[in-house]
PDB file of C-alpha atoms in Angstrom:
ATOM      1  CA  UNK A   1     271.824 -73.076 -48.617  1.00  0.00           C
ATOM      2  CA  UNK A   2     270.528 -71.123 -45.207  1.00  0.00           C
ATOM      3  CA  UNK A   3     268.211 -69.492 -47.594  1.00  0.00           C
ATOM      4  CA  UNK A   4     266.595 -72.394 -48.875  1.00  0.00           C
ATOM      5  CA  UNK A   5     265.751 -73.690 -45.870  1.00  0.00           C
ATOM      6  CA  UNK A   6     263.841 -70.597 -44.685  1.00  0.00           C
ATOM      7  CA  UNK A   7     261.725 -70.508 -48.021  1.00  0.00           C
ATOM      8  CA  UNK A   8     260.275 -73.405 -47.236  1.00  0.00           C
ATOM      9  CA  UNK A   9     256.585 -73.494 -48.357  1.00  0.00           C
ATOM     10  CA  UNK A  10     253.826 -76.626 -47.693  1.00  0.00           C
ATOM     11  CA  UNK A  11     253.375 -79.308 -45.271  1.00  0.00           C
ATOM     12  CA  UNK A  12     255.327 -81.734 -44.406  1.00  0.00           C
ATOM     13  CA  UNK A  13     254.432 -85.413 -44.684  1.00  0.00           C
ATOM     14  CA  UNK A  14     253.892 -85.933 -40.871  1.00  0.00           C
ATOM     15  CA  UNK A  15     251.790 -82.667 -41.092  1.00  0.00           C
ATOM     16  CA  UNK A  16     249.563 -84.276 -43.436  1.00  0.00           C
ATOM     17  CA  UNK A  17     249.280 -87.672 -41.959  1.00  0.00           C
ATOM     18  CA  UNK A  18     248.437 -85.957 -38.285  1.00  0.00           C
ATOM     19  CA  UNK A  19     245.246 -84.365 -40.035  1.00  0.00           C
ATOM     20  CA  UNK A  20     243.651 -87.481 -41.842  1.00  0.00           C
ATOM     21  CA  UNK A  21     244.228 -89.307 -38.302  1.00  0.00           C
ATOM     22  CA  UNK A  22     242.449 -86.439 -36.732  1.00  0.00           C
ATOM     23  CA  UNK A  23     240.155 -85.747 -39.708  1.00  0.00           C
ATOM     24  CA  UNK A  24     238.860 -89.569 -39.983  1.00  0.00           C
ATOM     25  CA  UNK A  25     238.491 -89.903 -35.798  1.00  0.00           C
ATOM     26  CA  UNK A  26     236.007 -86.731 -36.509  1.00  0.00           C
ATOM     27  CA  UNK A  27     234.105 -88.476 -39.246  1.00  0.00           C
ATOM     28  CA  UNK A  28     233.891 -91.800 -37.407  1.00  0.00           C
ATOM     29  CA  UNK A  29     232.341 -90.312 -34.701  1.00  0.00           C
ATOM     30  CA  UNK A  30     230.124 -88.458 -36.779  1.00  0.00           C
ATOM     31  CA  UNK A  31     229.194 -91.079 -38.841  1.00  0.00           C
ATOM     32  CA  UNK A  32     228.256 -93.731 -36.275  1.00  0.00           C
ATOM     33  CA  UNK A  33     225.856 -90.678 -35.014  1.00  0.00           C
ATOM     34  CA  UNK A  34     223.803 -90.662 -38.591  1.00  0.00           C
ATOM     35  CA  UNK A  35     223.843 -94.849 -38.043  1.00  0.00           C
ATOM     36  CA  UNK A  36     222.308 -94.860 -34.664  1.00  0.00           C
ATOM     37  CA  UNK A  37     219.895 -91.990 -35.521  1.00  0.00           C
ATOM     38  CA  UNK A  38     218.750 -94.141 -38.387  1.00  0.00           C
ATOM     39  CA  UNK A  39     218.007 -97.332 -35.927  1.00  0.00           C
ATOM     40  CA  UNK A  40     216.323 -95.480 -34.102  1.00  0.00           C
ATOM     41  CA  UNK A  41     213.842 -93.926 -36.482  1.00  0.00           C
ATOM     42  CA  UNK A  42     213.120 -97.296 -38.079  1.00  0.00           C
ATOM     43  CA  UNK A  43     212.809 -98.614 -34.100  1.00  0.00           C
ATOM     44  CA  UNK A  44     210.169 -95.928 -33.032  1.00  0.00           C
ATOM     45  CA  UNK A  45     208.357 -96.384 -36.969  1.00  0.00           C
ATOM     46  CA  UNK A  46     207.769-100.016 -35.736  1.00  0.00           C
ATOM     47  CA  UNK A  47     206.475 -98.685 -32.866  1.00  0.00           C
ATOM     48  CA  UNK A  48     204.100 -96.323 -33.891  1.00  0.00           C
ATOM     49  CA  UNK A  49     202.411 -98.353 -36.610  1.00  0.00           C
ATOM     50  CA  UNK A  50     201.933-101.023 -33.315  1.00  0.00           C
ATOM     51  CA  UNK A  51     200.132 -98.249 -31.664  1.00  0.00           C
ATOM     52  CA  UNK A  52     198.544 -97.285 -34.864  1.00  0.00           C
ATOM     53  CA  UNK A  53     196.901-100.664 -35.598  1.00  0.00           C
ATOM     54  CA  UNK A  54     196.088-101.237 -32.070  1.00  0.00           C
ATOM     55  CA  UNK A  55     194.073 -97.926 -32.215  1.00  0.00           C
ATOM     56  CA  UNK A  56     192.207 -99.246 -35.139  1.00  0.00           C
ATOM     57  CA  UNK A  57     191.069-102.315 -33.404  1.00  0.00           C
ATOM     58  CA  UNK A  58     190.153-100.821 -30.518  1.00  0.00           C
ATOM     59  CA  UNK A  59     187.810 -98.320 -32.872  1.00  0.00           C
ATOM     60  CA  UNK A  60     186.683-101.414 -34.220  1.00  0.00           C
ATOM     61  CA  UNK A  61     185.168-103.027 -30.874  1.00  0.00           C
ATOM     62  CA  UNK A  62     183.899-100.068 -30.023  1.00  0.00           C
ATOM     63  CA  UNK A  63     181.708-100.243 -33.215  1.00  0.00           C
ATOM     64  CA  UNK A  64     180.944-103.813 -32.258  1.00  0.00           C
ATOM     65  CA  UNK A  65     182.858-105.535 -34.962  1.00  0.00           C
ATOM     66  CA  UNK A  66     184.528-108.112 -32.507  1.00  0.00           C
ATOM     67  CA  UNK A  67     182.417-109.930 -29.776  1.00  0.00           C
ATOM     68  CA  UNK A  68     184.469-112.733 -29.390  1.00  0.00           C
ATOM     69  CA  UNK A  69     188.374-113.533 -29.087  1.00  0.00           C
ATOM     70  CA  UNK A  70     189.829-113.577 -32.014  1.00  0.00           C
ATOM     71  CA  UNK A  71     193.795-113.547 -33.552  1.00  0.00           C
ATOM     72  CA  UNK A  72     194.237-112.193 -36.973  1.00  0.00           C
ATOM     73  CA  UNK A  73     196.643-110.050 -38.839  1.00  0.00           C
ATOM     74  CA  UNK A  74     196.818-106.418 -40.568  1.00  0.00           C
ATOM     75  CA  UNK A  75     199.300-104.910 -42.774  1.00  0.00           C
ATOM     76  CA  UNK A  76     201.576-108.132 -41.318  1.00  0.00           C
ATOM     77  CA  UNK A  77     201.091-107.306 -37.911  1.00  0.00           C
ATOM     78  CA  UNK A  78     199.504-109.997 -35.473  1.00  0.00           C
ATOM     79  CA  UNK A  79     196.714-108.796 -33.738  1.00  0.00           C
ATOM     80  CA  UNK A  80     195.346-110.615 -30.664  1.00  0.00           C
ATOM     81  CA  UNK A  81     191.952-109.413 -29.428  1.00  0.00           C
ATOM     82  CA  UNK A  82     190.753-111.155 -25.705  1.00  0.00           C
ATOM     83  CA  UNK A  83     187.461-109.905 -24.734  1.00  0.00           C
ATOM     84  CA  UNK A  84     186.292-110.207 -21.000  1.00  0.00           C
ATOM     85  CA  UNK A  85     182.950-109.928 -19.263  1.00  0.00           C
ATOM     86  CA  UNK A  86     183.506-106.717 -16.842  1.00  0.00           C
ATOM     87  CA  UNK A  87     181.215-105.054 -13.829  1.00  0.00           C
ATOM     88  CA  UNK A  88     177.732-104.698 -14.901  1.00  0.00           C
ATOM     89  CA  UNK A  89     177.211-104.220 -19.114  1.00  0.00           C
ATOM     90  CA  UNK A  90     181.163-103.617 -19.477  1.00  0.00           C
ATOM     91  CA  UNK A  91     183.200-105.589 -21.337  1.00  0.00           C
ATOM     92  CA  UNK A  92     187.444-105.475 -20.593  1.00  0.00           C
ATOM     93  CA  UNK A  93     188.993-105.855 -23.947  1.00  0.00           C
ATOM     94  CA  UNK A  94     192.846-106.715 -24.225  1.00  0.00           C
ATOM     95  CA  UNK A  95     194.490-105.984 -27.644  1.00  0.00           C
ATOM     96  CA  UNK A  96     197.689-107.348 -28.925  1.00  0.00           C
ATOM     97  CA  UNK A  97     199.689-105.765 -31.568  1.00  0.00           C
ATOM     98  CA  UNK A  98     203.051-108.087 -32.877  1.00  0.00           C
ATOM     99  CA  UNK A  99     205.471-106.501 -35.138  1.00  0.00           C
ATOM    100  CA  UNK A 100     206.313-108.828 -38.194  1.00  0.00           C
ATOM    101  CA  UNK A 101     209.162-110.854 -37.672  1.00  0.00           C
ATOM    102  CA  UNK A 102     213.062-109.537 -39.163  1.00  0.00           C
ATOM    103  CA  UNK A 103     212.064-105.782 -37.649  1.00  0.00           C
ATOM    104  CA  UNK A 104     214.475-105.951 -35.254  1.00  0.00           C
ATOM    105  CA  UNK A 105     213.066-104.200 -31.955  1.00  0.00           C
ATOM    106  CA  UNK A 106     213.737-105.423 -28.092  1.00  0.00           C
ATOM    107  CA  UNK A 107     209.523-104.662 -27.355  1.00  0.00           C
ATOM    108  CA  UNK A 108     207.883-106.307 -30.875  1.00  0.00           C
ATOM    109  CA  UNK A 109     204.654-105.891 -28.905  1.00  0.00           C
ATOM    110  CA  UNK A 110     202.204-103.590 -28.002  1.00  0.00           C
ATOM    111  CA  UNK A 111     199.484-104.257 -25.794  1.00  0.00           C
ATOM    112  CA  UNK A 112     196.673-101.905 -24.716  1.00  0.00           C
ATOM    113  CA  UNK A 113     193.104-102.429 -22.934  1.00  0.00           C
ATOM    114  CA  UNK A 114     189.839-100.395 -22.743  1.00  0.00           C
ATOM    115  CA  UNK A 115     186.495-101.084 -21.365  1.00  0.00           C
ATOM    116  CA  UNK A 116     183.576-100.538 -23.330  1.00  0.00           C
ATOM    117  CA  UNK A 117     179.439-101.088 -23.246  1.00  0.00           C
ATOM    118  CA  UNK A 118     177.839-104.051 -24.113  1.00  0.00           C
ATOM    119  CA  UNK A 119     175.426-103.187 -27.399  1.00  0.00           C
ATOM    120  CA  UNK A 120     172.065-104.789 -26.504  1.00  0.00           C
TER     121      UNK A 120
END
């Protein structure tokens, strides 16, 4: 019977339980990485399609396509335009950018301002 219990081969049932406990803490933690990098890529994509649109409005006045304030949206983003008489023939202009509503963001606005000449 003292031989038996030397020839003992496998784990135990404690042995096994101790590594799932430690094996699911590691893939908890790793897990709830992949979750929070994948808020924050959809966060900064929100972001950068603000800046995006904003750029292409402000291209936009400087071409002379708004002279007036005006509110209107693109790709379901609200853009605000405010245009202000500046020093001499420059004009301030203030533009908005919203992010659609459900996107889930703490800053769903960007706002940016340039000066540019008054066309003749």
């Amino acid at each position: 019977m003292k031989r038996l219990m030397q020839n003992e081969k496998g784990l135990t049932l404690v042995e096994i339980l101790a590594a799932l406990v430690i094996l699911g803490i590691v893939l908890v933690s790793v897990m709830s990485f992949f979750t929070q990098s994948a808020k924050f890529t959809a966060h900064n994509n929100v972001k950068l399609t603000n800046i995006q649109v904003a750029e292409e409005v402000i291209a936009e006045v400087r071409e002379g396509a708004y002279l007036s304030n005006e509110s209107f949206t693109r790709d379901d983003y609200l853009v605000e335009i405010i245009i202000q008489a500046g020093p001499s023939n420059l004009n301030l202009a203030t533009v908005t950018v919203r992010s659609p509503p459900g996107t889930g963001i703490d800053e769903p606005e960007f706002t940016t301002q340039m000066y540019f000449e008054e066309s003749p």
